[in-house]
Coordinates of C-alpha atoms in Angstrom, one line a residue:
Chain F
M1 CA -19.2 19.4 21.6
K2 CA -20.7 16.8 18.8
G3 CA -19.2 13.9 18.3
P4 CA -18.3 12.3 15.1
D5 CA -20.9 11.4 12.7
L6 CA -20.8 7.4 12.7
R7 CA -23.8 6.8 10.9
G8 CA -22.7 9.2 8.0
A9 CA -19.3 7.4 8.2
A10 CA -20.9 4.1 7.7
R11 CA -22.7 5.2 4.9
G12 CA -19.8 6.7 3.3
L13 CA -17.8 3.4 3.6
L14 CA -20.7 1.3 2.3
I15 CA -21.4 3.6 -0.7
E16 CA -17.3 3.4 -1.4
T17 CA -17.5 -0.4 -1.2
M18 CA -20.6 -0.6 -3.3
V19 CA -18.7 1.6 -5.9
I20 CA -15.7 -0.7 -6.1
V21 CA -18.3 -3.8 -6.4
V22 CA -20.3 -2.2 -9.3
L23 CA -17.0 -0.7 -11.0
A24 CA -15.4 -4.3 -10.9
S25 CA -18.6 -5.9 -11.9
A26 CA -18.7 -3.7 -15.0
A27 CA -15.1 -4.4 -15.4
F28 CA -15.7 -7.9 -15.6
A29 CA -18.6 -7.6 -18.0
A30 CA -16.2 -5.8 -20.2
A31 CA -13.4 -8.1 -19.9
F32 CA -15.7 -11.0 -20.9
V33 CA -17.2 -9.1 -24.0
I34 CA -13.7 -8.2 -25.1
L35 CA -12.3 -11.5 -24.7
L36 CA -15.0 -12.9 -26.8
L37 CA -14.5 -10.5 -29.4
T38 CA -10.6 -10.6 -29.6
Chain U
M1 CA 9.5 47.8 -10.0
L2 CA 10.1 44.5 -7.9
L3 CA 10.3 45.4 -4.4
K4 CA 13.2 43.5 -2.2
P5 CA 11.9 41.7 0.7
A6 CA 12.5 43.1 4.1
T7 CA 13.8 41.5 7.3
E8 CA 10.3 41.4 8.7
D9 CA 9.5 39.3 5.5
F10 CA 12.2 36.6 6.1
R11 CA 11.4 36.7 9.8
A12 CA 7.6 35.8 9.1
I13 CA 8.7 33.2 6.5
G14 CA 11.1 31.6 9.0
Y15 CA 9.0 31.7 11.8
A16 CA 6.0 29.9 10.0
L17 CA 8.3 27.4 8.4
G18 CA 9.8 26.5 12.0
R19 CA 6.1 25.9 13.2
V20 CA 5.3 23.7 10.2
V21 CA 8.5 21.6 10.5
L22 CA 7.5 20.8 14.3
V23 CA 5.3 18.7 12.8
V24 CA 8.4 16.3 11.6
A25 CA 9.6 16.0 15.2
A26 CA 6.2 14.9 16.4
A27 CA 5.5 12.5 13.4
G28 CA 9.2 11.0 14.2
L29 CA 7.6 9.8 17.6
V30 CA 5.7 7.1 15.6
P31 CA 8.8 5.1 14.3
L32 CA 10.6 5.9 17.4
T33 CA 7.9 4.2 19.4
W34 CA 7.6 1.3 17.0
A35 CA 11.7 0.8 17.1
I36 CA 11.6 0.7 20.8
L37 CA 8.6 -1.6 20.9
Q38 CA 10.5 -3.9 18.5
R39 CA 13.8 -3.4 19.9
E40 CA 15.2 -2.2 16.7
W41 CA 18.0 -0.1 18.2
K42 CA 20.0 0.2 14.8
P43 CA 17.6 2.7 13.2
L44 CA 16.9 4.4 16.5
G45 CA 19.9 6.6 16.4
G46 CA 18.8 8.3 12.9
I47 CA 15.2 8.4 13.9
V48 CA 16.4 10.3 17.3
L49 CA 18.7 12.6 15.0
M50 CA 15.9 13.5 12.8
I51 CA 13.5 14.5 15.8
G52 CA 16.0 16.3 17.4
L53 CA 17.1 18.5 14.5
A54 CA 13.3 19.3 13.6
A55 CA 12.7 20.2 17.3
L56 CA 15.6 22.4 17.2
F57 CA 14.5 24.0 13.8
G58 CA 11.1 24.5 15.2
A59 CA 12.0 25.7 18.5
S60 CA 15.0 28.2 17.1
S61 CA 12.1 29.6 14.8
E62 CA 10.6 31.4 18.2
L63 CA 13.8 33.6 18.0
L64 CA 12.4 34.8 14.6
R65 CA 8.9 35.6 15.8
P66 CA 7.7 38.8 13.6
E67 CA 5.6 41.7 14.9
K68 CA 2.7 40.8 12.8
S69 CA 1.2 37.4 13.6
K70 CA -0.5 37.3 10.3
L71 CA 1.1 35.9 7.3
S72 CA 0.2 37.2 3.7
W73 CA -0.9 35.1 1.1
S74 CA 2.2 35.3 -0.9
H75 CA 4.6 34.7 2.2
G76 CA 2.1 31.7 2.7
M77 CA 2.9 30.1 -0.6
V78 CA 6.5 30.6 -0.2
V79 CA 6.7 28.9 3.3
V80 CA 4.8 26.0 1.9
A81 CA 7.0 25.8 -1.3
L82 CA 9.9 25.5 1.2
T83 CA 8.1 23.1 3.7
W84 CA 8.0 20.7 1.1
L85 CA 11.8 21.0 0.4
V86 CA 12.9 21.1 3.9
I87 CA 10.8 18.1 5.3
P88 CA 12.1 15.5 2.9
A89 CA 15.8 16.7 3.8
L90 CA 14.9 15.9 7.5
G91 CA 12.9 13.3 6.8
S92 CA 15.5 11.4 4.8
I93 CA 18.2 11.4 7.7
P94 CA 17.1 7.8 9.2
L95 CA 16.6 6.6 5.7
W96 CA 19.9 7.5 4.5
L97 CA 21.6 6.3 7.9
S98 CA 19.8 2.8 7.3
G99 CA 22.6 2.0 4.6
H100 CA 19.8 1.0 2.3
F101 CA 20.5 3.7 -0.2
G102 CA 23.5 4.2 -2.5
R103 CA 23.6 8.0 -2.3
Y104 CA 22.2 10.6 -0.2
L105 CA 20.1 11.8 -3.2
D106 CA 18.5 8.5 -3.2
A107 CA 17.3 8.7 0.3
Y108 CA 16.0 12.5 -0.3
F109 CA 14.1 11.1 -3.6
D110 CA 12.4 8.5 -1.5
A111 CA 11.4 10.9 1.3
M112 CA 10.3 13.3 -1.4
S113 CA 8.4 10.4 -3.1
G114 CA 6.7 9.4 0.1
L115 CA 5.8 12.9 1.0
T116 CA 4.1 13.8 -2.2
T117 CA 2.3 10.5 -2.3
T118 CA 4.1 9.4 -5.3
G119 CA 5.4 6.0 -4.2
L120 CA 8.4 5.5 -6.6
S121 CA 11.5 4.3 -4.5
L122 CA 15.3 3.8 -5.0
L123 CA 15.5 1.8 -1.7
Q124 CA 17.5 -1.1 -1.9
D125 CA 16.4 -4.4 -0.2
V126 CA 13.1 -3.0 1.1
D127 CA 12.1 -6.7 2.4
H128 CA 14.9 -6.5 5.0
L129 CA 14.4 -2.8 6.0
A130 CA 13.8 -2.3 9.6
E131 CA 10.1 -2.1 10.5
S132 CA 10.2 1.1 12.2
L133 CA 11.8 2.7 9.0
N134 CA 9.2 1.2 7.0
I135 CA 6.6 2.7 9.4
W136 CA 8.6 5.9 8.9
R137 CA 8.4 5.9 5.0
H138 CA 4.5 5.3 5.1
T139 CA 4.2 8.0 7.9
L140 CA 5.4 10.2 5.3
Q141 CA 3.0 9.6 2.9
F142 CA 0.1 9.8 5.5
L143 CA 1.4 13.1 6.3
G144 CA 1.8 14.3 2.9
G145 CA -1.4 12.9 1.8
Q146 CA -3.4 14.8 4.5
G147 CA -1.1 17.7 4.1
I148 CA 1.7 18.7 6.3
V149 CA 0.4 22.4 6.5
L150 CA -3.0 20.9 7.5
A151 CA -1.2 18.8 10.2
A152 CA 0.6 22.0 11.4
L153 CA -2.6 24.0 11.5
T154 CA -4.3 21.5 13.9
F155 CA -1.6 20.7 16.3
F156 CA 0.7 23.6 16.2
A157 CA 0.1 26.9 14.4
G158 CA -2.2 29.6 15.3
S159 CA -4.4 31.8 13.2
G160 CA -1.6 33.6 11.8
I161 CA -0.5 31.1 9.5
L162 CA -4.2 29.9 8.0
S163 CA -3.1 31.5 4.9
L164 CA -0.9 28.4 4.3
Y165 CA -3.9 26.1 3.9
H166 CA -4.6 26.7 0.1
G167 CA -0.9 26.4 -1.1
E168 CA -1.0 22.8 -0.9
G169 CA -3.3 22.2 -3.6
R170 CA -6.5 22.6 -1.6
D171 CA -9.3 24.4 -2.7
D172 CA -12.1 23.3 -0.8
Q173 CA -13.2 24.7 2.5
I174 CA -15.9 22.5 3.5
F175 CA -16.9 24.2 6.8
P176 CA -16.8 28.1 7.3
S177 CA -13.4 27.7 9.1
V178 CA -10.1 26.1 8.0
T179 CA -10.0 24.5 11.8
S180 CA -13.6 22.8 11.4
T181 CA -12.6 21.8 7.8
A182 CA -9.2 20.3 9.0
R183 CA -11.2 18.5 11.9
F184 CA -13.4 17.0 9.3
I185 CA -10.5 15.9 7.0
W186 CA -9.1 14.1 10.3
T187 CA -12.4 12.5 11.1
V188 CA -12.8 11.0 7.5
S189 CA -9.1 9.8 8.0
L190 CA -9.5 8.3 11.4
V191 CA -12.5 6.5 10.5
H192 CA -11.2 5.0 7.4
G193 CA -7.9 4.1 9.2
V194 CA -9.7 2.3 12.0
V195 CA -11.8 0.2 9.6
G196 CA -9.2 -0.3 6.9
V197 CA -6.6 -1.4 9.4
A198 CA -9.1 -3.7 11.3
V199 CA -10.3 -5.3 7.9
L200 CA -6.6 -5.6 6.4
T201 CA -5.5 -7.1 9.7
T202 CA -8.2 -9.8 9.9
E203 CA -7.5 -10.7 6.4
G204 CA -4.0 -10.9 7.0
I205 CA -4.6 -13.4 9.8
L206 CA -7.3 -15.3 8.6
Q207 CA -6.3 -15.3 4.8
L208 CA -2.6 -15.1 4.5
G209 CA -1.8 -16.9 7.9
F210 CA 0.3 -14.1 9.2
E211 CA 0.8 -13.8 13.0
P212 CA -1.1 -11.0 14.6
Q213 CA 1.4 -8.5 15.1
R214 CA 2.8 -9.0 11.3
A215 CA -0.7 -8.6 10.0
F216 CA -1.1 -5.4 11.6
F217 CA 2.3 -4.0 10.5
H218 CA 1.2 -4.8 6.9
A219 CA -2.2 -3.5 7.4
I220 CA -1.3 -0.3 8.8
N221 CA 1.2 0.2 5.9
V222 CA -1.1 -0.9 3.4
F223 CA -3.7 1.6 4.7
M224 CA -1.5 4.5 4.7
A225 CA -0.4 4.0 1.3
A226 CA -3.8 3.2 0.0
F227 CA -5.8 6.0 1.7
D228 CA -3.3 8.5 0.7
T229 CA -2.7 7.3 -2.7
G230 CA 1.1 6.9 -1.9
G231 CA 1.8 3.4 -3.2
F232 CA 4.9 2.4 -0.9
T233 CA 4.9 -0.9 0.1
S234 CA 7.0 -2.9 2.6
M235 CA 7.7 -5.6 0.1
S236 CA 9.6 -5.2 -3.0
S237 CA 6.8 -7.0 -5.1
S238 CA 4.1 -4.4 -3.9
I239 CA 0.7 -5.3 -3.4
A240 CA 1.4 -8.7 -5.6
Y241 CA 3.3 -10.1 -2.5
Y242 CA 0.0 -11.0 -0.9
G243 CA -1.6 -12.7 -3.8
S244 CA -4.9 -12.2 -2.4
A245 CA -8.0 -10.9 -4.3
V246 CA -9.6 -10.0 -1.1
F247 CA -6.8 -8.0 -0.1
E248 CA -6.5 -6.0 -3.3
A249 CA -10.4 -5.4 -3.2
T250 CA -9.9 -3.7 0.4
A251 CA -7.1 -1.7 -0.9
A252 CA -9.0 -0.9 -4.0
V253 CA -11.7 0.8 -1.6
L254 CA -9.2 2.5 0.5
M255 CA -7.8 3.9 -2.7
L256 CA -11.0 5.1 -4.1
A257 CA -11.6 6.8 -0.9
G258 CA -8.3 8.6 -1.0
A259 CA -9.0 10.0 -4.4
L260 CA -12.3 11.3 -3.5
S261 CA -12.3 15.0 -2.5
F262 CA -13.1 15.7 1.1
G263 CA -16.0 17.8 0.1
L264 CA -17.4 14.6 -1.6
H265 CA -16.8 12.7 1.6
H266 CA -18.9 15.3 3.4
A267 CA -21.6 15.0 0.6
L268 CA -21.5 11.2 1.0
W269 CA -21.8 11.2 4.5
R270 CA -25.0 13.4 4.6
R271 CA -26.7 13.1 1.2
T272 CA -26.3 11.4 -2.1
Q273 CA -29.3 13.1 -4.3
G274 CA -28.1 14.9 -7.1
L275 CA -24.3 13.7 -6.9
L276 CA -24.2 12.3 -10.4
R277 CA -24.9 16.0 -11.5
N278 CA -21.6 17.1 -10.2
L279 CA -19.0 17.6 -12.9
E280 CA -16.2 16.1 -11.3
I281 CA -18.0 12.7 -10.5
R282 CA -19.2 12.7 -14.2
T283 CA -15.6 13.2 -15.5
I284 CA -13.7 10.9 -13.3
L285 CA -16.2 8.0 -14.2
T286 CA -16.0 8.8 -17.9
T287 CA -12.2 8.8 -17.9
F288 CA -11.9 5.8 -15.6
A289 CA -14.4 3.8 -17.9
G290 CA -12.3 4.9 -21.0
T291 CA -8.8 4.3 -19.5
L292 CA -10.0 1.0 -17.9
T293 CA -11.3 0.0 -21.4
L294 CA -8.2 0.8 -23.2
T295 CA -6.3 -1.1 -20.6
L296 CA -8.5 -4.2 -20.8
L297 CA -8.5 -3.9 -24.8
G298 CA -4.7 -4.0 -24.9
L299 CA -4.2 -6.7 -22.7
A300 CA -6.7 -9.1 -24.6
I301 CA -5.4 -8.1 -27.8
A302 CA -1.6 -9.0 -26.6
G303 CA -3.2 -12.1 -25.3
T304 CA -1.6 -11.2 -21.6
Y305 CA -4.5 -12.9 -19.9
S306 CA -6.6 -15.4 -21.5
D307 CA -9.3 -15.7 -18.8
T308 CA -11.9 -13.2 -17.8
A309 CA -11.1 -13.3 -14.2
S310 CA -7.4 -12.6 -14.6
L311 CA -7.9 -10.0 -17.1
T312 CA -10.3 -8.2 -14.9
R313 CA -8.4 -8.6 -11.8
R314 CA -5.1 -7.4 -13.0
G315 CA -6.5 -4.8 -15.7
F316 CA -8.9 -3.1 -13.1
F317 CA -6.5 -2.9 -10.4
Q318 CA -3.8 -1.4 -12.4
A319 CA -6.1 1.2 -14.1
L320 CA -7.7 2.1 -10.6
S321 CA -4.0 2.2 -9.1
A322 CA -3.0 4.6 -12.1
H323 CA -6.5 6.8 -12.0
T324 CA -6.3 7.2 -8.3
G325 CA -2.6 8.1 -8.4
T326 CA -1.8 5.2 -5.9
G327 CA 0.8 3.4 -7.5
F328 CA 0.1 -0.2 -6.1
S329 CA 1.2 -2.8 -8.7
S330 CA -0.4 -6.1 -8.6
V331 CA 2.0 -7.2 -11.6
P332 CA 5.9 -7.4 -11.4
T333 CA 7.6 -4.2 -12.8
A334 CA 9.2 -6.3 -15.6
E335 CA 5.6 -7.5 -16.7
L336 CA 4.3 -4.0 -16.5
A337 CA 7.0 -2.8 -18.9
R338 CA 5.8 -5.5 -21.3
W339 CA 2.2 -3.9 -21.2
G340 CA 2.5 -2.0 -24.4
G341 CA 0.2 -0.9 -27.0
L342 CA -3.3 0.2 -25.9
T343 CA -2.6 -0.8 -22.3
F344 CA 0.4 1.6 -22.1
I345 CA -2.0 4.5 -23.5
G346 CA -4.6 3.7 -21.1
I347 CA -2.6 3.5 -17.9
S348 CA -0.6 6.8 -18.6
I349 CA -3.8 8.5 -19.5
A350 CA -5.2 7.3 -16.2
M351 CA -1.7 8.5 -14.5
A352 CA -1.8 11.8 -16.1
L353 CA -5.4 12.7 -15.3
G354 CA -5.5 11.7 -11.5
G355 CA -8.3 11.7 -9.1
M356 CA -10.3 14.6 -7.7
A357 CA -9.2 18.0 -6.6
S358 CA -8.6 18.5 -2.9
S359 CA -8.1 14.9 -2.5
T360 CA -4.9 12.9 -1.8
A361 CA -4.2 12.1 -5.3
G362 CA -2.2 13.9 -7.9
G363 CA -2.4 14.5 -11.6
V364 CA -4.3 17.2 -13.6
K365 CA -7.3 16.4 -11.7
S366 CA -10.8 15.6 -12.7
L367 CA -12.3 19.1 -11.9
R368 CA -9.8 20.5 -14.4
V369 CA -10.1 17.7 -17.1
G370 CA -13.9 18.3 -16.9
L371 CA -13.8 22.4 -16.9
T372 CA -11.1 21.9 -19.8
F373 CA -13.7 19.9 -21.9
A374 CA -16.4 22.5 -21.0
S375 CA -14.4 25.2 -22.3
L376 CA -13.6 23.6 -25.4
V377 CA -17.2 22.9 -26.0
D378 CA -17.8 26.7 -25.3
T379 CA -15.3 27.6 -27.9
V380 CA -16.6 25.5 -30.5
R381 CA -20.3 26.9 -29.7
E382 CA -18.9 30.3 -30.1
A383 CA -17.7 29.8 -33.5
L384 CA -21.1 27.9 -34.6
L385 CA -23.3 30.3 -33.1
P386 CA -24.1 33.9 -34.6
E387 CA -21.8 36.6 -33.5
R388 CA -24.2 38.4 -31.1
S389 CA -25.2 35.2 -29.2
V390 CA -24.6 35.4 -25.6
I391 CA -23.0 31.9 -24.2
A392 CA -23.1 31.4 -20.6
T393 CA -21.8 27.8 -19.5
T394 CA -22.5 26.6 -16.0
F395 CA -21.5 23.4 -14.3
H396 CA -22.5 21.7 -11.2
Q397 CA -19.9 21.2 -8.4
T398 CA -21.5 21.1 -5.1
R399 CA -24.0 23.9 -6.5
R400 CA -24.6 25.4 -10.1
Q401 CA -21.5 27.5 -10.9
V402 CA -20.9 29.6 -13.9
L403 CA -17.6 29.0 -16.0
T404 CA -16.0 32.3 -16.3
Q405 CA -13.2 33.2 -18.6
R406 CA -11.1 33.7 -15.5
L407 CA -11.9 30.3 -14.4
A408 CA -11.4 28.7 -17.7
K409 CA -7.7 30.6 -18.1
S410 CA -6.7 29.2 -14.9
V411 CA -7.8 25.7 -15.2
M412 CA -6.0 25.7 -18.8
A413 CA -3.0 27.3 -17.5
I414 CA -2.7 24.5 -14.8
S415 CA -3.4 21.9 -17.0
L416 CA -0.9 23.0 -19.6
L417 CA 1.8 23.2 -16.9
Y418 CA 1.0 19.6 -15.9
V419 CA 1.4 18.4 -19.6
A420 CA 4.5 20.5 -19.9
T421 CA 6.0 18.8 -16.9
Y422 CA 5.1 15.3 -18.1
L423 CA 6.9 16.2 -21.5
G424 CA 9.8 17.9 -19.9
G425 CA 10.6 15.0 -17.8
A426 CA 10.4 12.6 -20.8
A427 CA 12.6 14.8 -22.6
V428 CA 15.2 14.2 -20.1
G429 CA 14.7 10.6 -19.8
L430 CA 15.0 10.5 -23.5
A431 CA 18.4 12.6 -23.5
Y432 CA 19.6 9.5 -20.9
G433 CA 19.0 7.1 -23.8
Y434 CA 15.7 5.4 -22.2
P435 CA 13.0 4.7 -24.8
L436 CA 10.1 7.4 -25.6
T437 CA 7.6 5.1 -23.8
D438 CA 9.6 4.3 -20.6
A439 CA 10.7 8.0 -20.4
L440 CA 7.1 9.3 -20.7
F441 CA 5.6 6.8 -18.5
E442 CA 8.1 7.5 -15.6
S443 CA 7.6 11.1 -16.1
V444 CA 4.0 11.2 -15.9
S445 CA 4.1 8.7 -13.0
A446 CA 6.6 11.0 -11.0
S447 CA 4.7 14.4 -11.7
A448 CA 1.3 12.9 -11.1
A449 CA 2.5 11.4 -7.8
V450 CA 1.3 7.8 -9.1
G451 CA 4.3 5.7 -8.4
L452 CA 4.0 3.1 -11.1
S453 CA 7.4 2.1 -12.6
V454 CA 8.7 0.4 -15.9
G455 CA 12.1 0.1 -14.4
V456 CA 13.5 3.5 -15.1
T457 CA 13.3 4.5 -11.3
Q458 CA 16.1 2.0 -9.9
P459 CA 19.4 2.6 -7.8
G460 CA 22.1 3.8 -10.1
M461 CA 19.9 5.9 -12.2
P462 CA 21.4 9.2 -13.7
A463 CA 21.5 11.8 -10.8
V464 CA 20.4 14.4 -13.0
L465 CA 17.3 12.6 -14.0
E466 CA 16.7 11.7 -10.6
A467 CA 17.0 15.3 -9.2
V468 CA 14.5 16.2 -12.2
M469 CA 12.2 13.6 -11.0
V470 CA 12.4 15.0 -7.5
A471 CA 11.5 18.3 -8.8
Q472 CA 8.5 16.9 -10.9
M473 CA 7.2 15.2 -7.9
W474 CA 7.6 18.6 -5.6
L475 CA 5.8 20.6 -8.4
G476 CA 3.1 18.4 -9.2
R477 CA 2.3 18.0 -5.7
L478 CA 2.1 21.6 -5.1
E479 CA 0.1 22.2 -8.3
F480 CA 2.8 24.8 -9.4
I481 CA 1.5 28.0 -7.5
A482 CA 3.5 27.9 -4.5
A483 CA 6.7 27.0 -6.5
F484 CA 5.9 29.9 -8.7
S485 CA 5.8 32.0 -5.7
L486 CA 8.9 30.9 -4.2
L487 CA 10.5 31.7 -7.5
G488 CA 9.2 35.0 -7.6
F489 CA 10.1 35.8 -4.0
F490 CA 13.7 34.7 -4.8
I491 CA 13.7 36.8 -7.9
S492 CA 12.8 39.7 -5.8
W493 CA 15.2 39.2 -3.4
M494 CA 18.0 39.1 -6.1
V495 CA 17.0 41.9 -8.3
G496 CA 14.7 43.9 -6.3
E497 CA 15.2 47.5 -5.1

């Protein structure tokens, strides 16, 4: 029987973490601009 | 003419229901073990009673074993609808006996809220609830998020009740067989569980200064609530209790993972090319960007946070918590209730839209939102183009697919039912004298299985409103179809010939 795909799992977790980092960075940039304008 | 169900139909439904309920007996071993290890003797009686009743219910269903082992699609839907009513009744037993609830309905509300991964709670003094009961509340969330039927199919049921799988709002079948799909779903959850609990425990010890056992207790609860987009916490101040940006960020990764469809997890584990063409991913990125902007703008205009870091941390976490349907709150309820204007609109829309289809999240779901938008564009194109034009709209979801009229109609119908449920619950709240914004917020939060609250959900709330919210959570989690099947079955039983 095939074991769990550990490499795929690590890849999935890394992508999810990167997505949060990118989204949070974009939110930070947006918040900076919004605070500047308001 | 409606056909009255025969005895064999009742036997088939009762047998399948009993098999699924056995899951509670097995899951109850988790809080039981915790109670024994922690020497919590007071809640032990309630937990044992629940396990005993669930086991008895499951075992007695053997008496109903039908002649035909295969369950029809419609009977499967009836079983799923009943399962999601019976399991909260059993799961609420130890909660009710804990003395932390004002009335039985409150305990049932909490069990339903946990199972549907909503996260609204009527528990009094959660900070002093026995650890084993906290573990049980979170286990209910985990079970509900994964899918009770999925658990039953994996551990107890034979191929005869495979037709139940689609009744829990799961449309994806990643592998040719449901069993392989179930195995993949458990693998994804296990991987996130091991890594998530390890990271959260380490943060608890190193950053928050918790003892290892305490750090593990909090980590396992936060994991189950975050990955299954539930939103319960073991502390009354929710995720704000930890006061740590790193802890919140870890929870955010788990919340995101929970809101992704298991089909997408499968794709992420294997390839990433072409994923941005996927309609659901495009939709969720667009709606999240939109609702986050509204939230940040509203908070900035109101002057709630004056520095970029605080504004980002609170706004981003709350928008993500709402959109993924988790319901963790990094601000106190009283403060959230003051988030009016654009922030209120942003958070409410995020809650209403929800995560991805076939994930642990609730709400209308991004795929339906994307398809509804595509249908509307289609209608406009039809009106603008010459009469004889042939319009074939396609969308990318795993593979290129055609948006047929039938699909568009069913997507529209379910989306409209969600909107009707949101408005219906708000109307009941209004009738009880709550302000429109509060009534609508809480109604959306319950129906979309989110769990954020502006204070309507609290002990002593009107019983009718509480019962309506229980129904909203149930309907929203089952995405209506199974509930309609149960209603149809009941009508056939009453008036059929």
